[in-house]
Tab-separated table of C-alpha atoms in Angstrom:
chain	number	residue	atom	x	y	z
I	457	MET	CA	-7.749	9.797	-2.118
I	458	LEU	CA	-6.614	6.345	-3.485
I	459	LEU	CA	-7.092	3.725	-1.039
I	460	SER	CA	-4.915	0.661	-0.427
I	461	ASP	CA	-7.866	-1.673	0.192
I	462	GLN	CA	-6.889	-4.903	-1.487
I	463	TRP	CA	-4.525	-6.325	1.648
I	464	LYS	CA	-5.562	-9.658	3.488
I	465	GLU	CA	-2.380	-9.843	5.800
I	466	TYR	CA	-1.947	-6.326	6.850
I	467	GLU	CA	-4.887	-4.265	8.576
I	468	LEU	CA	-5.338	-0.867	9.896
I	469	ILE	CA	-7.227	-1.974	12.740
I	470	ASP	CA	-7.981	1.500	14.262
I	471	ALA	CA	-6.697	4.763	15.352
I	472	SER	CA	-6.754	7.384	17.770
I	473	ASN	CA	-4.770	10.103	19.838
I	474	GLY	CA	-1.757	10.068	17.641
I	475	GLU	CA	-1.632	6.047	17.454
I	476	LYS	CA	-2.317	3.600	14.750
I	477	LEU	CA	-2.895	-0.288	15.605
I	478	GLU	CA	-2.194	-2.587	12.836
I	479	ARG	CA	-1.845	-5.954	12.306
I	480	TRP	CA	1.172	-7.532	9.885
I	481	GLY	CA	0.293	-10.868	9.683
I	482	LYS	CA	-0.405	-12.465	12.825
I	483	TYR	CA	1.507	-9.596	15.159
I	484	ILE	CA	-0.255	-6.751	16.008
I	485	LEU	CA	1.891	-3.511	16.669
I	486	LEU	CA	0.929	-0.233	17.856
I	487	ARG	CA	2.860	3.031	16.689
I	488	PRO	CA	2.638	6.904	16.722
I	489	ASP	CA	1.438	8.665	14.128
I	490	PRO	CA	1.298	12.300	14.018
I	491	GLN	CA	-1.578	12.639	11.601
I	492	ILE	CA	-4.195	10.979	13.948
I	493	MET	CA	-5.105	14.180	15.743
I	494	TRP	CA	-9.068	12.459	16.486
I	495	ASP	CA	-10.091	10.809	20.047
I	496	ASN	CA	-11.254	7.118	19.059
I	497	GLY	CA	-10.763	5.853	22.572
I	498	ASP	CA	-7.646	4.740	24.177
I	499	LEU	CA	-6.589	1.750	22.019
I	500	ARG	CA	-3.864	0.591	24.784
I	501	LYS	CA	-7.022	-0.362	26.819
I	502	LYS	CA	-9.493	-1.175	24.024
I	503	TYR	CA	-6.957	-3.848	22.850
I	504	ALA	CA	-5.488	-4.729	26.047
I	505	GLY	CA	-4.024	-8.196	25.817
I	506	LYS	CA	-3.938	-8.202	21.839
I	507	ILE	CA	-1.154	-5.988	21.072
I	508	ASN	CA	2.103	-7.541	20.886
I	509	ALA	CA	4.888	-4.429	20.463
I	510	ILE	CA	4.332	-0.776	21.005
I	511	TYR	CA	6.627	1.785	19.664
I	512	HIS	CA	7.360	4.773	22.306
I	513	ARG	CA	8.789	8.140	21.100
I	514	SER	CA	11.494	9.873	22.760
I	515	SER	CA	11.625	13.330	23.626
I	516	LYS	CA	15.198	13.651	22.518
I	517	GLY	CA	14.168	11.705	19.242
I	518	GLY	CA	13.863	8.517	17.722
I	519	GLY	CA	12.455	6.059	19.939
I	520	TYR	CA	12.157	2.379	21.036
I	521	TRP	CA	9.950	-0.685	20.552
I	522	GLU	CA	8.643	-2.460	23.613
I	523	ASN	CA	7.691	-5.960	23.235
I	524	LEU	CA	4.799	-7.276	24.834
I	525	THR	CA	4.917	-11.002	23.303
I	526	LYS	CA	8.269	-12.405	21.805
I	527	LEU	CA	8.246	-11.564	17.939
I	528	PRO	CA	10.613	-13.265	15.763
I	529	PRO	CA	13.184	-10.853	14.600
I	530	THR	CA	11.602	-10.804	11.105
I	531	TRP	CA	8.464	-12.202	9.280
I	532	GLU	CA	6.965	-12.351	6.541
I	533	ILE	CA	3.739	-10.406	4.838
I	534	HIS	CA	2.255	-11.290	1.278
I	535	TYR	CA	0.393	-8.793	-1.051
I	536	LYS	CA	-1.061	-10.561	-3.692
I	537	ASN	CA	2.021	-12.671	-5.612
I	538	LEU	CA	4.262	-10.228	-3.350
I	539	ILE	CA	6.301	-11.148	-0.352
I	540	PHE	CA	7.959	-8.709	1.815
I	541	ASN	CA	9.881	-9.329	4.996
I	542	VAL	CA	8.715	-6.964	8.368
I	543	LYS	CA	11.146	-6.226	11.031
I	544	GLN	CA	10.898	-3.759	13.746
I	545	MET	CA	13.228	-1.200	12.796
I	546	GLY	CA	14.029	2.242	14.184
I	547	PHE	CA	11.809	5.084	14.100
I	548	LYS	CA	8.969	3.273	14.212
I	549	HIS	CA	9.496	1.744	10.636
I	550	THR	CA	8.763	-1.798	9.726
I	551	GLY	CA	10.711	-2.253	6.371
I	552	LEU	CA	7.168	-1.949	4.315
I	553	PHE	CA	4.910	1.024	3.636
I	554	PRO	CA	1.201	-0.553	3.146
I	555	GLU	CA	-0.307	2.519	1.866
I	556	GLN	CA	1.943	2.326	-1.330
I	557	ALA	CA	0.003	-0.813	-2.342
I	558	VAL	CA	-2.181	1.018	-4.299
I	559	ASN	CA	0.767	2.181	-6.624
I	560	TRP	CA	1.985	-1.173	-7.206
I	561	ASP	CA	-1.334	-1.797	-8.338
I	562	TYR	CA	-0.877	1.043	-11.117
I	563	MET	CA	2.436	-0.248	-11.918
I	564	MET	CA	2.147	-3.894	-12.385
I	565	GLN	CA	-0.815	-3.073	-14.493
I	566	LYS	CA	1.049	-0.409	-16.469
I	567	ILE	CA	4.154	-2.758	-17.152
I	568	LYS	CA	1.438	-5.890	-17.956
I	569	ASN	CA	-0.273	-3.747	-20.546
I	570	ALA	CA	2.733	-2.426	-22.673
I	571	ASN	CA	3.761	-5.651	-24.096
I	572	ARG	CA	7.215	-4.651	-24.488
I	573	GLU	CA	10.023	-4.715	-22.585
I	574	ILE	CA	9.915	-2.017	-20.130
I	575	LYS	CA	13.123	-0.723	-18.024
I	576	VAL	CA	11.930	1.035	-14.322
I	577	LEU	CA	14.303	3.492	-12.215
I	578	ASN	CA	13.275	3.276	-8.707
I	579	LEU	CA	15.084	6.358	-6.933
I	580	PHE	CA	15.099	7.089	-3.077
I	581	ALA	CA	13.879	3.181	-3.583
I	582	TYR	CA	14.146	2.303	0.369
I	583	THR	CA	13.027	-1.465	1.097
I	584	GLY	CA	12.156	-2.265	-2.759
I	585	GLY	CA	8.249	-2.363	-2.362
I	586	ALA	CA	7.737	-0.614	-5.860
I	587	SER	CA	11.283	-2.574	-7.335
I	588	VAL	CA	9.608	-5.952	-6.428
I	589	ALA	CA	6.293	-5.128	-7.917
I	590	CYS	CA	7.797	-3.808	-11.280
I	591	LEU	CA	10.085	-6.886	-11.029
I	592	ALA	CA	6.728	-9.381	-10.988
I	593	ALA	CA	5.072	-7.593	-13.919
I	594	GLY	CA	8.083	-8.594	-15.887
I	595	ALA	CA	10.307	-5.171	-16.070
I	596	LYS	CA	13.749	-4.632	-15.585
I	597	VAL	CA	14.527	-2.677	-12.572
I	598	THR	CA	17.456	-0.593	-10.981
I	599	HIS	CA	17.092	0.304	-7.533
I	600	VAL	CA	19.004	3.133	-5.901
I	601	ASP	CA	19.149	3.890	-2.674
I	602	ALA	CA	21.675	5.627	-0.299
I	603	SER	CA	21.316	3.408	2.492
I	604	LYS	CA	23.432	0.142	2.503
I	605	GLY	CA	21.610	-1.547	4.765
I	606	ILE	CA	18.003	-0.429	3.045
I	607	VAL	CA	19.374	-2.085	-0.192
I	608	ALA	CA	20.098	-5.337	1.588
I	609	ILE	CA	16.239	-5.561	2.790
I	610	CYS	CA	15.411	-5.244	-0.727
I	611	LYS	CA	17.349	-7.822	-1.992
I	612	GLU	CA	15.992	-10.242	0.537
I	613	ASN	CA	12.218	-9.288	-0.558
I	614	VAL	CA	13.462	-10.188	-4.033
I	615	VAL	CA	14.409	-13.420	-2.815
I	616	SER	CA	11.256	-13.784	-0.815
I	617	SER	CA	9.084	-13.028	-3.672
I	618	HIS	CA	11.233	-15.739	-5.587
I	619	LEU	CA	12.260	-12.938	-8.130
I	620	GLU	CA	16.043	-13.209	-7.929
I	621	SER	CA	16.806	-14.865	-11.527
I	622	ARG	CA	14.891	-11.663	-12.837
I	623	PRO	CA	16.884	-8.693	-14.353
I	624	ILE	CA	17.362	-6.056	-11.225
I	625	ARG	CA	20.260	-3.725	-10.577
I	626	TYR	CA	21.088	-2.686	-6.321
I	627	LEU	CA	22.989	0.481	-6.405
I	628	VAL	CA	23.956	2.121	-3.162
I	629	ASP	CA	24.482	5.968	-4.605
I	630	ASP	CA	23.348	9.434	-4.145
I	631	VAL	CA	20.460	9.765	-6.802
I	632	ILE	CA	21.077	12.801	-8.191
I	633	LYS	CA	24.800	11.840	-9.253
I	634	PHE	CA	23.690	8.203	-10.348
I	635	VAL	CA	21.273	10.027	-12.346
I	636	LYS	CA	23.960	12.389	-13.802
I	637	ARG	CA	25.956	9.457	-14.901
I	638	GLU	CA	23.315	7.824	-16.673
I	639	ILE	CA	22.851	10.916	-18.741
I	640	ARG	CA	26.537	11.065	-19.799
I	641	ARG	CA	26.157	7.000	-20.390
I	642	GLY	CA	22.960	7.826	-22.462
I	643	ASN	CA	21.062	5.094	-20.605
I	644	LYS	CA	17.223	5.716	-20.904
I	645	TYR	CA	14.303	4.358	-19.064
I	646	ASP	CA	10.769	3.684	-19.424
I	647	ALA	CA	9.617	4.602	-15.874
I	648	ILE	CA	10.656	6.189	-13.414
I	649	ILE	CA	9.325	5.974	-9.559
I	650	MET	CA	10.543	8.245	-6.731
I	651	ASP	CA	9.906	8.479	-3.017
I	652	PRO	CA	12.077	11.805	-1.895
I	653	PRO	CA	12.387	12.580	1.781
I	654	SER	CA	12.236	16.151	3.123
I	655	TYR	CA	15.984	15.868	3.983
I	656	GLY	CA	18.442	13.094	3.387
I	657	ARG	CA	22.090	12.176	3.183
I	658	GLY	CA	23.254	10.237	0.012
I	659	SER	CA	26.062	7.440	0.198
I	660	ASN	CA	28.910	9.934	0.403
I	661	GLY	CA	27.180	12.513	2.674
I	662	GLU	CA	25.588	14.228	-0.005
I	663	VAL	CA	22.940	16.899	1.398
I	664	TRP	CA	19.324	16.447	-0.250
I	665	ASP	CA	16.943	19.369	0.751
I	666	ILE	CA	13.107	18.333	-1.098
I	667	GLU	CA	12.708	22.107	-1.274
I	668	LYS	CA	15.573	22.727	-3.129
I	669	ASP	CA	16.629	19.699	-5.175
I	670	LEU	CA	13.132	18.124	-6.328
I	671	LYS	CA	12.659	20.036	-9.094
I	672	ILE	CA	16.577	19.829	-10.431
I	673	LEU	CA	16.155	16.105	-9.775
I	674	VAL	CA	12.643	15.628	-11.978
I	675	GLU	CA	14.413	17.930	-15.125
I	676	LEU	CA	17.563	15.476	-14.922
I	677	CYS	CA	15.386	12.174	-14.780
I	678	GLU	CA	13.229	13.597	-17.532
I	679	GLN	CA	16.381	13.843	-19.721
I	680	ILE	CA	16.360	9.699	-19.412
I	681	LEU	CA	13.375	8.994	-20.400
I	682	SER	CA	12.795	6.727	-23.322
I	683	GLU	CA	10.974	7.881	-26.485
I	684	LYS	CA	8.003	6.109	-25.605
I	685	PRO	CA	7.679	6.489	-21.669
I	686	LEU	CA	5.152	4.658	-19.419
I	687	PHE	CA	4.801	6.096	-16.457
I	688	PHE	CA	6.797	8.919	-13.948
I	689	ILE	CA	5.379	8.623	-10.449
I	690	ILE	CA	6.610	11.151	-7.571
I	691	ASN	CA	5.405	9.882	-3.884
I	692	CYS	CA	6.109	12.142	-1.077
I	693	TYR	CA	5.226	12.514	2.828
I	694	THR	CA	6.551	15.756	3.352
I	695	THR	CA	4.393	17.408	5.682
I	696	GLY	CA	2.806	21.087	4.239
I	697	LEU	CA	3.717	19.901	0.587
I	698	SER	CA	0.540	19.825	-1.512
I	699	SER	CA	-0.009	17.048	-4.397
I	700	THR	CA	-0.361	19.512	-6.359
I	701	VAL	CA	2.928	21.067	-6.636
I	702	LEU	CA	4.297	17.410	-7.679
I	703	LYS	CA	1.309	17.886	-10.430
I	704	ASN	CA	2.417	21.311	-11.522
I	705	LEU	CA	5.956	19.799	-11.609
I	706	LEU	CA	5.117	16.891	-14.110
I	707	LEU	CA	3.271	19.175	-16.228
I	708	THR	CA	6.233	21.850	-16.653
I	709	THR	CA	8.661	19.250	-17.326
I	710	VAL	CA	7.608	15.996	-18.443
I	711	SER	CA	4.068	16.826	-20.134
I	712	LYS	CA	6.052	19.465	-22.163
I	713	LYS	CA	8.021	16.972	-24.148
I	714	TYR	CA	5.581	14.038	-23.912
I	715	LYS	CA	2.012	13.492	-24.645
I	716	GLY	CA	0.035	11.908	-21.751
I	717	LYS	CA	-1.722	13.005	-18.409
I	718	VAL	CA	-0.828	14.245	-15.081
I	719	THR	CA	-2.932	13.103	-11.776
I	720	ASN	CA	-2.376	13.576	-8.204
I	721	GLY	CA	-3.521	13.229	-5.003
I	722	GLU	CA	-3.773	11.742	-1.485
I	723	ILE	CA	-2.897	8.147	-0.942
I	724	GLY	CA	-4.683	6.490	2.182
I	725	LEU	CA	-5.671	3.313	4.176
I	726	PRO	CA	-9.056	2.488	5.474
I	727	ILE	CA	-9.524	1.757	8.984
I	728	THR	CA	-11.080	-1.606	10.208
I	729	ASN	CA	-13.054	-0.462	13.057
I	730	SER	CA	-13.982	3.099	12.211
I	731	PRO	CA	-15.428	4.761	9.185
I	732	LEU	CA	-12.360	7.457	8.871
I	733	VAL	CA	-9.571	7.042	6.534
I	734	LEU	CA	-5.648	7.568	7.453
I	735	PRO	CA	-4.072	10.137	5.169
I	736	CYS	CA	-0.658	8.490	4.180
I	737	GLY	CA	1.163	11.025	2.027
I	738	ILE	CA	0.860	12.027	-1.857
I	739	TYR	CA	1.487	11.364	-5.378
I	740	GLY	CA	2.113	12.933	-8.812
I	741	ARG	CA	1.452	10.728	-11.654
I	742	TRP	CA	2.824	11.133	-15.520
I	743	SER	CA	1.241	8.470	-17.742
I	744	ASN	CA	1.449	7.869	-21.278
I	745	ASP	CA	-2.743	7.594	-21.389
């Protein structure tokens, strides 16, 4: 398991009975997490008076934030030289997945060590953690997501990180339709990142189903890789999907055309007040070395 353990302004303080207690800068949030099946005490009692906000799930789906103290509508959090905007969003989100920092470090190192211009395509790019990291490392970035509001948050993160003068394209689009157009245009990329959801809808209502569509997307993306690609990363949070599936997809597509290696596994976060680790999704990586 790869651990995102280099944070200074984020901390997974504790986890118990389906909830996780996190420090985001100077604010402490309690959020649900279905993977936390163990009992490490009642977090609400253990940390009474220290929690700034709690996200409550609704039996009808979704949920709501309960603020126990006054919180700003948005605040900044730093990861090394990157700056992101955190906010209380729907479905328990904060606009950032801190476990992905281990992937950001990998991408930045690969781009910096390439000693050439690198073009990166980020699909299902969300609020742009990976886009900001690649941009900071010197890459040209194309950021694609189906949600206009989410893409707007990426723009805020780029500005906060003082990278607005760097080359980045923001596109609100269905990823499969976009990649098909890039094939027709003859555009190529040195690195591809994707974080596909289990299910979703494109900008014009297109339906995404990971079980049916991920293989198709990876095969399409193989056609827009440059002659000397750097890396191809698939992140995934789909319950029940093994990282070996992602490895096998890359072995039967990218690895057949390009010399390199494929690795796979889990990503996790260390828990400060526990010897346990919280698993936070899976990854598959093709790399040119």
